[in-house]
Short mmCIF file of C-alpha atoms and ligand atoms in Angstrom, two decimals:
data_model
loop_
_atom_site.label_atom_id
_atom_site.label_comp_id
_atom_site.label_asym_id
_atom_site.label_seq_id
_atom_site.Cartn_x
_atom_site.Cartn_y
_atom_site.Cartn_z
CA MET A 1 19.76 -2.52 -9.07
CA VAL A 2 16.89 -1.70 -6.73
CA ARG A 3 13.67 -0.41 -7.96
CA ALA A 4 10.72 0.64 -5.91
CA ILE A 5 7.12 0.71 -7.01
CA VAL A 6 4.82 3.21 -4.96
CA GLY A 7 1.74 4.66 -4.87
CA ALA A 8 1.42 8.81 -5.71
CA ASN A 9 -2.12 9.12 -4.40
CA TRP A 10 -4.29 7.79 -1.36
CA GLY A 11 -3.56 3.85 -2.19
CA ASP A 12 -5.05 1.41 -4.68
CA GLU A 13 -3.53 3.00 -7.39
CA GLY A 14 -2.74 -0.76 -8.86
CA LYS A 15 1.01 -1.32 -7.56
CA GLY A 16 0.31 -4.82 -7.34
CA LYS A 17 -0.43 -5.27 -10.80
CA ILE A 18 2.80 -3.37 -11.59
CA THR A 19 4.70 -4.97 -9.44
CA ASP A 20 3.34 -8.47 -10.45
CA MET A 21 4.37 -7.27 -14.09
CA LEU A 22 7.73 -6.03 -13.23
CA ALA A 23 8.54 -9.21 -10.94
CA GLU A 24 8.87 -11.25 -14.25
CA ASP A 25 12.10 -9.56 -14.82
CA SER A 26 13.31 -9.46 -11.34
CA ASP A 27 14.94 -11.76 -8.56
CA ILE A 28 13.83 -10.29 -5.10
CA ILE A 29 10.60 -8.34 -4.35
CA ILE A 30 10.62 -6.95 -0.82
CA ARG A 31 7.58 -5.32 1.26
CA PHE A 32 9.29 -2.87 3.44
CA GLN A 33 6.25 -1.09 5.35
CA GLY A 34 2.67 -1.69 6.68
CA GLY A 35 0.95 -4.88 7.41
CA SER A 36 -2.04 -6.70 6.16
CA ASN A 37 -4.27 -3.39 6.25
CA ALA A 38 -3.98 -2.95 2.80
CA GLY A 39 -4.13 -5.29 -0.44
CA HIS A 40 -3.23 -5.56 -3.58
CA THR A 41 -5.47 -7.63 -6.46
CA ILE A 42 -3.60 -9.72 -8.88
CA ILE A 43 -5.09 -11.24 -12.10
CA ASN A 44 -2.60 -13.65 -13.76
CA ASP A 45 -2.83 -17.20 -15.27
CA TYR A 46 -3.71 -19.00 -11.68
CA GLY A 47 -6.64 -16.74 -11.57
CA LYS A 48 -7.70 -13.46 -9.17
CA PHE A 49 -6.09 -13.15 -5.86
CA ALA A 50 -6.05 -10.34 -3.14
CA LEU A 51 -2.66 -9.90 -1.36
CA HIS A 52 -2.11 -8.50 2.07
CA LEU A 53 0.99 -9.49 3.39
CA LEU A 54 2.88 -11.24 0.99
CA PRO A 55 4.84 -9.31 -2.07
CA SER A 56 3.17 -9.26 -5.37
CA GLY A 57 6.13 -11.35 -6.64
CA VAL A 58 4.77 -15.02 -5.00
CA PHE A 59 3.67 -16.01 -8.33
CA TYR A 60 6.92 -16.51 -10.17
CA ASN A 61 9.29 -19.59 -9.49
CA HIS A 62 12.14 -17.86 -9.94
CA THR A 63 11.89 -14.74 -7.49
CA THR A 64 12.39 -14.82 -3.64
CA SER A 65 9.97 -12.70 -1.63
CA VAL A 66 10.95 -10.65 1.32
CA ILE A 67 9.03 -9.28 4.21
CA GLY A 68 11.39 -6.65 5.42
CA ASN A 69 12.11 -5.53 8.95
CA GLY A 70 9.77 -2.66 8.49
CA VAL A 71 7.01 -4.84 7.94
CA ALA A 72 4.28 -5.30 10.58
CA LEU A 73 4.12 -8.83 10.44
CA ASN A 74 0.59 -10.64 11.34
CA ILE A 75 2.30 -14.63 11.57
CA PRO A 76 -0.98 -16.47 11.51
CA TYR A 77 -2.06 -14.20 8.67
CA LEU A 78 0.77 -14.92 6.70
CA ILE A 79 0.57 -18.54 6.87
CA LYS A 80 -3.06 -18.29 5.98
CA GLU A 81 -2.37 -16.31 3.03
CA LEU A 82 0.50 -18.60 2.09
CA GLU A 83 -2.24 -21.79 2.10
CA SER A 84 -4.37 -19.77 0.07
CA LEU A 85 -2.05 -19.70 -2.77
CA THR A 86 -1.09 -23.26 -2.61
CA SER A 87 -4.73 -24.40 -2.33
CA ARG A 88 -5.10 -22.98 -5.77
CA ASN A 89 -2.08 -24.57 -7.12
CA VAL A 90 0.28 -21.57 -6.88
CA PRO A 91 3.84 -23.39 -6.31
CA MET A 92 4.88 -22.49 -2.71
CA PRO A 93 6.82 -19.27 -2.90
CA LYS A 94 10.58 -18.92 -1.53
CA ILE A 95 9.74 -16.48 1.28
CA LEU A 96 12.29 -14.74 3.41
CA VAL A 97 11.24 -13.07 6.64
CA SER A 98 13.66 -10.42 8.38
CA ASP A 99 14.63 -11.59 12.08
CA ARG A 100 14.35 -8.05 12.97
CA ALA A 101 10.61 -7.66 11.58
CA GLN A 102 8.31 -6.99 14.48
CA ILE A 103 5.38 -9.37 15.37
CA LEU A 104 1.77 -7.93 15.32
CA MET A 105 0.31 -9.37 18.53
CA PRO A 106 -2.83 -10.35 19.06
CA TYR A 107 -3.78 -7.51 21.58
CA HIS A 108 -2.59 -5.11 18.61
CA ILE A 109 -5.96 -6.13 17.06
CA LEU A 110 -8.14 -5.83 19.85
CA LEU A 111 -6.71 -2.36 20.97
CA ASP A 112 -7.30 -1.20 17.39
CA ALA A 113 -10.78 -2.49 17.55
CA TYR A 114 -11.32 -1.25 21.08
CA GLU A 115 -9.80 2.61 20.16
CA GLU A 116 -12.06 2.69 17.02
CA GLU A 117 -15.06 1.81 19.19
CA ARG A 118 -14.14 4.16 22.15
CA LEU A 119 -13.68 7.22 19.36
CA GLY A 120 -17.00 6.44 17.63
CA GLY A 121 -18.01 8.92 15.11
CA LYS A 122 -14.85 10.61 15.10
CA SER A 123 -12.73 7.19 14.26
CA PHE A 124 -9.77 7.31 11.81
CA GLY A 125 -11.77 4.53 9.63
CA SER A 126 -8.97 2.02 10.49
CA THR A 127 -9.08 -1.56 9.15
CA LYS A 128 -8.72 -2.60 12.68
CA SER A 129 -5.75 -4.84 11.36
CA GLY A 130 -3.78 -3.71 14.64
CA ILE A 131 -1.37 -1.44 12.56
CA ALA A 132 -1.46 1.91 14.65
CA PRO A 133 -1.10 -0.32 18.07
CA PHE A 134 1.65 -1.95 16.67
CA TYR A 135 3.72 0.94 15.44
CA SER A 136 3.01 2.80 18.62
CA ASP A 137 4.69 -0.24 20.52
CA LYS A 138 7.26 -0.16 17.96
CA TYR A 139 8.64 3.14 18.79
CA ALA A 140 7.53 3.04 22.60
CA LYS A 141 10.24 0.47 22.31
CA ILE A 142 7.54 -2.11 23.75
CA GLY A 143 7.42 -4.38 20.58
CA PHE A 144 8.42 -7.98 20.01
CA GLN A 145 10.94 -8.61 17.04
CA VAL A 146 10.50 -12.09 15.44
CA ASN A 147 14.51 -13.05 17.01
CA GLU A 148 12.96 -12.57 20.27
CA LEU A 149 10.71 -15.63 19.63
CA PHE A 150 13.82 -17.69 20.19
CA ASP A 151 14.73 -16.74 23.60
CA GLU A 152 12.06 -18.22 25.79
CA GLU A 153 12.77 -16.97 28.96
CA GLY A 154 13.45 -13.34 27.85
CA LEU A 155 10.44 -13.83 25.66
CA LYS A 156 8.13 -14.68 28.79
CA ASP A 157 9.09 -12.05 31.05
CA LYS A 158 8.72 -9.24 28.43
CA VAL A 159 5.15 -10.61 27.74
CA TYR A 160 4.25 -10.64 31.35
CA SER A 161 5.65 -7.13 31.74
CA VAL A 162 3.98 -5.84 28.52
CA VAL A 163 0.46 -7.35 29.19
CA GLU A 164 0.33 -5.60 32.63
CA THR A 165 0.70 -2.11 30.92
CA LYS A 166 -1.88 -3.29 28.26
CA ASN A 167 -4.01 -4.54 30.96
CA VAL A 168 -4.45 -0.85 32.58
CA LEU A 169 -5.93 0.31 29.57
CA ILE A 170 -7.95 -2.42 28.71
CA GLU A 171 -9.63 -2.47 32.18
CA HIS A 172 -9.93 1.21 33.04
CA LEU A 173 -10.35 2.96 29.65
CA TYR A 174 -11.85 0.12 27.26
CA HIS A 175 -14.05 -1.97 30.13
CA LYS A 176 -13.08 -4.98 28.12
CA GLU A 177 -11.80 -8.57 29.24
CA LYS A 178 -8.25 -8.26 30.59
CA LEU A 179 -5.35 -10.39 28.59
CA ASP A 180 -3.83 -13.55 30.05
CA PRO A 181 0.01 -13.14 29.98
CA GLU A 182 0.39 -17.08 29.74
CA GLU A 183 -2.00 -17.25 26.81
CA ILE A 184 -0.16 -14.53 25.02
CA TYR A 185 3.22 -16.20 25.72
CA GLN A 186 1.92 -19.69 24.48
CA THR A 187 0.40 -18.13 21.31
CA LEU A 188 4.00 -16.51 20.59
CA LEU A 189 5.19 -19.96 21.09
CA GLU A 190 2.90 -21.34 18.43
CA TYR A 191 3.85 -18.03 16.16
CA ARG A 192 7.51 -19.23 16.69
CA ASP A 193 6.89 -22.59 15.00
CA MET A 194 5.02 -21.19 12.27
CA ILE A 195 7.59 -18.62 11.39
CA LYS A 196 10.71 -20.44 11.89
CA PRO A 197 11.44 -22.12 8.61
CA PHE A 198 11.49 -18.47 7.09
CA VAL A 199 13.28 -16.44 9.25
CA CYS A 200 16.66 -15.23 8.44
CA ASP A 201 18.97 -11.70 8.72
CA THR A 202 17.64 -10.70 5.23
CA SER A 203 19.93 -7.60 5.45
CA VAL A 204 22.90 -10.02 4.98
CA TYR A 205 21.06 -11.64 2.36
CA LEU A 206 20.30 -8.53 0.59
CA HIS A 207 23.71 -7.45 0.75
CA GLN A 208 24.78 -10.34 -0.74
CA ALA A 209 22.29 -10.03 -3.61
CA LEU A 210 23.19 -6.50 -4.18
CA LYS A 211 27.07 -7.50 -4.67
CA GLU A 212 25.74 -10.01 -7.07
CA ASN A 213 23.96 -7.49 -8.94
CA LYS A 214 20.62 -9.21 -8.62
CA ARG A 215 17.24 -7.28 -9.69
CA ILE A 216 15.28 -6.13 -6.53
CA LEU A 217 12.02 -4.76 -5.97
CA LEU A 218 10.82 -2.86 -3.56
CA GLU A 219 6.88 -3.01 -3.13
CA GLY A 220 5.18 -0.27 -1.04
CA GLN A 221 1.75 -0.23 0.15
CA LEU A 222 -0.82 2.51 0.18
CA GLY A 223 0.34 5.98 -1.01
CA SER A 224 2.11 9.60 -0.64
CA LEU A 225 -0.99 10.85 0.73
CA LYS A 226 -1.33 8.18 3.38
CA ASP A 227 2.32 8.90 4.48
CA PRO A 228 2.42 9.82 8.20
CA ASP A 229 4.91 12.58 7.73
CA PHE A 230 3.80 14.14 4.16
CA GLY A 231 0.26 12.56 3.85
CA ILE A 232 -3.28 14.14 4.86
CA TYR A 233 -2.11 13.61 8.76
CA PRO A 234 -3.66 12.39 11.05
CA MET A 235 -5.55 10.67 8.53
CA VAL A 236 -2.80 8.61 7.55
CA THR A 237 -1.18 5.00 7.97
CA SER A 238 1.20 4.36 10.69
CA SER A 239 4.32 3.52 8.68
CA PRO A 240 6.02 5.64 6.06
CA THR A 241 5.19 4.91 2.83
CA LEU A 242 7.72 6.55 0.62
CA ALA A 243 10.26 4.86 -1.62
CA SER A 244 12.99 6.29 0.42
CA TYR A 245 11.78 4.42 3.88
CA GLY A 246 12.37 1.63 1.35
CA ALA A 247 15.98 1.32 2.37
CA ILE A 248 15.44 1.35 5.80
CA GLY A 249 12.30 -0.95 6.01
CA ALA A 250 14.51 -3.56 3.64
CA GLY A 251 17.63 -2.98 5.60
CA ILE A 252 19.70 -1.64 2.18
CA PRO A 253 21.54 1.57 1.56
CA GLY A 254 19.54 4.55 0.45
CA TYR A 255 21.80 5.29 -2.60
CA GLU A 256 20.74 1.70 -4.12
CA ILE A 257 17.72 2.94 -5.02
CA LYS A 258 17.81 3.79 -8.85
CA ASP A 259 14.14 4.05 -9.79
CA VAL A 260 11.11 4.90 -8.09
CA ILE A 261 8.40 3.81 -10.13
CA THR A 262 5.49 6.14 -8.95
CA VAL A 263 1.87 4.53 -9.66
CA VAL A 264 -0.72 7.25 -10.38
CA LYS A 265 -4.46 6.48 -11.01
CA ALA A 266 -6.13 8.20 -14.20
CA TYR A 267 -9.02 9.32 -11.69
CA SER A 268 -8.99 9.42 -7.87
CA SER A 269 -10.20 6.89 -5.47
CA ALA A 270 -9.76 6.72 -1.46
CA VAL A 271 -10.66 4.04 1.20
CA GLY A 272 -11.42 5.61 4.71
CA ALA A 273 -11.82 9.42 6.07
CA GLY A 274 -9.91 12.23 5.15
CA GLU A 275 -9.46 15.14 2.83
CA PHE A 276 -9.87 14.45 -0.57
CA VAL A 277 -10.21 17.66 -2.70
CA SER A 278 -11.74 16.52 -6.12
CA GLU A 279 -14.25 13.98 -4.62
CA ILE A 280 -17.40 13.26 -6.18
CA PHE A 281 -20.97 12.19 -4.99
CA GLY A 282 -23.86 11.11 -6.04
CA GLU A 283 -25.19 9.47 -9.46
CA GLU A 284 -21.57 10.69 -11.02
CA ALA A 285 -19.45 8.81 -8.36
CA ASP A 286 -21.88 5.56 -8.44
CA GLU A 287 -21.20 5.38 -12.17
CA LEU A 288 -17.23 5.55 -11.76
CA ARG A 289 -17.34 3.22 -8.97
CA LYS A 290 -19.08 0.96 -10.64
CA ARG A 291 -16.98 0.97 -13.51
CA GLY A 292 -13.60 1.41 -11.78
CA GLY A 293 -10.89 -0.93 -11.18
CA ASP A 294 -11.66 -4.51 -11.94
CA GLY A 295 -15.53 -5.01 -11.41
CA GLY A 296 -15.66 -1.87 -9.18
CA GLU A 297 -14.01 -0.12 -6.79
CA PHE A 298 -14.23 -1.62 -3.45
CA GLY A 299 -11.48 -1.93 -0.70
CA ALA A 300 -9.27 -5.21 -1.24
CA THR A 301 -9.03 -5.81 2.46
CA THR A 302 -12.17 -4.38 3.88
CA GLY A 303 -14.75 -4.71 0.79
CA ARG A 304 -15.63 -0.99 1.71
CA PRO A 305 -16.92 1.22 -1.52
CA ARG A 306 -14.21 3.47 -2.20
CA ARG A 307 -14.77 7.29 -2.34
CA MET A 308 -14.25 8.53 -5.99
CA GLY A 309 -12.91 11.46 -7.57
CA TRP A 310 -11.56 13.28 -10.87
CA PHE A 311 -7.78 13.33 -11.43
CA ASP A 312 -6.01 15.38 -9.02
CA ALA A 313 -3.10 17.12 -10.43
CA VAL A 314 -2.17 18.83 -7.45
CA ALA A 315 -2.13 15.91 -5.11
CA SER A 316 -0.84 13.69 -7.51
CA ARG A 317 2.22 16.05 -8.66
CA TYR A 318 2.83 16.31 -5.00
CA GLY A 319 2.40 12.63 -4.25
CA CYS A 320 5.33 12.07 -7.05
CA ARG A 321 7.65 14.89 -5.86
CA VAL A 322 7.72 13.31 -2.24
CA GLN A 323 8.32 9.82 -3.52
CA GLY A 324 11.21 11.22 -5.75
CA ALA A 325 9.32 9.64 -8.93
CA THR A 326 11.78 8.88 -11.70
CA GLU A 327 9.15 7.63 -14.03
CA VAL A 328 4.96 7.06 -13.53
CA ALA A 329 2.71 4.29 -14.45
CA LEU A 330 -0.56 5.67 -15.03
CA THR A 331 -3.26 3.13 -14.50
CA VAL A 332 -6.92 2.55 -14.72
CA LEU A 333 -7.25 4.48 -17.96
CA ASP A 334 -9.39 2.24 -19.60
CA VAL A 335 -12.32 2.82 -17.21
CA LEU A 336 -12.69 6.49 -18.34
CA GLY A 337 -13.75 5.67 -21.99
CA TYR A 338 -17.41 6.22 -21.03
CA LEU A 339 -17.17 9.88 -20.12
CA ASP A 340 -17.85 12.75 -22.91
CA GLU A 341 -15.67 14.96 -21.03
CA LEU A 342 -13.08 14.40 -18.07
CA PRO A 343 -12.63 17.43 -15.46
CA VAL A 344 -9.30 17.43 -14.07
CA CYS A 345 -8.48 19.08 -10.90
CA ILE A 346 -5.19 21.73 -11.60
CA GLY A 347 -5.67 23.98 -8.33
CA TYR A 348 -7.15 24.52 -4.96
CA GLU A 349 -8.84 27.46 -4.16
CA ILE A 350 -7.95 28.26 -0.39
CA ASP A 351 -9.38 31.62 0.94
CA GLY A 352 -9.88 33.08 -2.29
CA GLU A 353 -6.71 32.05 -3.68
CA VAL A 354 -5.58 29.55 -6.17
CA THR A 355 -2.71 27.41 -5.31
CA ARG A 356 -1.22 24.52 -7.19
CA ASP A 357 0.57 23.13 -4.12
CA PHE A 358 -0.60 20.77 -1.74
CA PRO A 359 -1.01 22.18 1.44
CA THR A 360 -0.93 21.13 4.85
CA THR A 361 -4.03 19.40 6.33
CA HIS A 362 -5.66 22.40 8.07
CA LEU A 363 -5.67 24.44 4.76
CA LEU A 364 -6.36 21.58 2.87
CA LYS A 365 -10.15 21.24 4.77
CA LYS A 366 -10.90 24.77 3.14
CA ALA A 367 -9.56 23.93 -0.38
CA LYS A 368 -12.01 23.78 -3.31
CA PRO A 369 -11.30 21.97 -6.31
CA VAL A 370 -10.32 24.24 -9.64
CA TYR A 371 -11.13 22.27 -12.84
CA THR A 372 -10.23 22.10 -16.30
CA THR A 373 -12.01 19.82 -18.61
CA LEU A 374 -10.38 17.52 -21.41
CA PRO A 375 -12.59 16.13 -24.35
CA GLY A 376 -13.03 12.22 -23.64
CA TRP A 377 -12.36 9.59 -26.23
CA LYS A 378 -15.63 7.66 -25.77
CA CYS A 379 -14.50 4.37 -26.96
CA ASP A 380 -12.96 0.87 -25.16
CA ILE A 381 -8.86 1.36 -25.18
CA ARG A 382 -8.57 -2.09 -23.72
CA GLY A 383 -6.36 -4.58 -26.19
CA ILE A 384 -4.78 -1.81 -27.52
CA THR A 385 -0.85 -2.34 -27.11
CA LYS A 386 0.85 0.73 -28.99
CA TYR A 387 0.74 4.06 -27.69
CA GLU A 388 0.06 5.39 -31.16
CA ASP A 389 -2.87 3.44 -31.59
CA LEU A 390 -4.69 5.04 -28.70
CA PRO A 391 -7.43 7.52 -29.51
CA GLU A 392 -5.99 11.18 -30.04
CA ASN A 393 -8.22 12.51 -26.93
CA CYS A 394 -7.01 9.81 -24.74
CA ARG A 395 -3.24 10.54 -25.83
CA LYS A 396 -4.16 14.27 -24.90
CA TYR A 397 -5.27 13.34 -21.61
CA ILE A 398 -2.09 11.38 -20.98
CA GLU A 399 0.04 14.19 -22.32
CA PHE A 400 -1.80 16.86 -20.24
CA ILE A 401 -1.14 14.75 -16.79
CA GLU A 402 2.41 14.35 -17.64
CA LYS A 403 3.15 17.82 -18.03
CA GLU A 404 0.97 18.34 -14.83
CA LEU A 405 3.20 15.74 -12.93
CA GLU A 406 6.28 17.12 -14.31
CA VAL A 407 7.78 13.16 -14.40
CA PRO A 408 7.66 11.00 -17.83
CA ILE A 409 4.94 8.45 -17.88
CA THR A 410 6.49 5.64 -19.26
CA MET A 411 3.53 2.92 -18.71
CA VAL A 412 0.04 3.20 -19.18
CA SER A 413 -2.23 0.40 -17.91
CA ASN A 414 -5.27 -0.18 -19.76
CA GLY A 415 -6.76 -3.35 -18.20
CA PRO A 416 -6.10 -5.37 -14.69
CA GLY A 417 -4.11 -8.11 -16.47
CA ARG A 418 -0.54 -8.77 -16.08
CA HIS A 419 0.13 -7.86 -19.94
CA GLU A 420 -2.44 -5.15 -20.43
CA ILE A 421 0.27 -2.44 -20.51
CA ILE A 422 1.72 0.00 -23.18
CA LYS A 423 5.08 1.04 -22.64
CA ARG A 424 6.11 4.28 -24.05
CA LYS A 425 9.70 4.86 -23.82
P1 GDP O 501 -2.94 -1.90 -5.12
O1 GDP O 501 -3.19 -1.72 -3.93
O2 GDP O 501 -2.11 0.08 -5.44
O3 GDP O 501 -2.23 -2.75 -5.83
O4 GDP O 501 -4.24 -1.37 -5.84
P2 GDP O 501 -5.44 -2.50 -5.48
O5 GDP O 501 -5.16 -3.72 -6.07
O6 GDP O 501 -6.31 -2.45 -4.46
O7 GDP O 501 -6.30 -1.62 -6.49
C1 GDP O 501 -5.98 -1.71 -8.01
C2 GDP O 501 -7.47 -2.26 -8.52
O8 GDP O 501 -7.61 -2.23 -10.22
C3 GDP O 501 -7.43 -4.05 -8.68
O9 GDP O 501 -8.62 -4.18 -8.86
C4 GDP O 501 -6.84 -4.31 -9.91
O10 GDP O 501 -7.19 -5.25 -10.31
C5 GDP O 501 -7.35 -3.13 -10.99
N1 GDP O 501 -6.51 -2.59 -11.87
C6 GDP O 501 -4.94 -2.30 -11.79
N2 GDP O 501 -4.75 -1.70 -13.14
C7 GDP O 501 -6.02 -1.88 -14.03
C8 GDP O 501 -6.13 -0.94 -15.25
O11 GDP O 501 -5.17 -0.74 -15.76
N3 GDP O 501 -7.38 -1.00 -15.64
C9 GDP O 501 -8.44 -1.63 -14.60
N4 GDP O 501 -9.34 -1.73 -15.23
N5 GDP O 501 -8.16 -2.16 -13.60
C10 GDP O 501 -7.08 -2.24 -13.14
#
């Protein structure tokens, strides 16, 4: 049985917490896309952790964590992240890395930074983790799969050939210091020794696990609106963020994904540039940012202040649809207890017409939010464990959102901790 946990919005919906919680009853947790460019914040008995590359199941003894072939594998980063856990008394997790995962090269990080610098004010607001150059190379067929590290001769030839093309850009477009292919080759040999204990054919492993009816979780990064096809292109990430891609990025059949738990945030937040129709500014935004998430809304990877907004039903319904959501986990609802009333964006006005359908980017740029307002509940809902015990106005807010999403809300998260969850069905 495979379940996917994915985001309906711009990321930072609280997927890490939901994954950490569901990992308790799972055997295998898989990362299937992205790299170290986004992070999950997890609070559990060991403390507070920001994970970037490791799946959120690493805190349990009984789970196996898989880095699938779809991931941008930053090897030294992964090793550092593992050390950051073990140095804080988390037992060494069981990690398997796909032999088909591609390696994030040192020059991907450099090229990401050089390109952002070149674009100046027109930049994508990249986290400079090398993700866009990495996926560009993967599809241009000049990337390096992990298994290539174990063929020294082939590796060396390929490094020299790829570096030659990279150096043309570095010298003539970016005017920076050229790469030394020998140095990169030696670095890759170091990477090989670091990653060797974890490498296997994870697709074979998962095939067997499926036969044995193991409980498998696919953990998505970012959200629907950052998907390269269905998101706010070009202000998107460079690998698919949708549950369906989980099959490819993990190496399992698509029909095995039976449940798509889509995480929806009770208000909106986004990091980086791009269209955001229900964005709010000034004091109103500062107040929500300060109260949001766990100790304020700042990016888990970059520390950047997140952009804030009211709940956007148009974007979230679309976000659920493109994920193929079977159920919704509504998160960070506790944060909204201070408001007298809660605006909810229920339509976009574009060229004088109101639509409920999320449009393509050039129309999105013209969209103005159409709001309705719901009454606030004016109290702290943390600690409540039963749905019926939530204040009436809070339940009304949830039920309003559920109707807008057209997907059942089965879980309501009312605090950052592992067990701060209200199950509905
Ligand atoms: P992810 O990338 O989707 O896992 O999201 P992040 O971890 O970047 O951001 C979610 C933030 O909200 C983290 O700081 C979580 O600890 C926090 N969080 C998650 N669920 C809740 C919740 O229900 N209430 C509150 N107050 N914080 C939450």
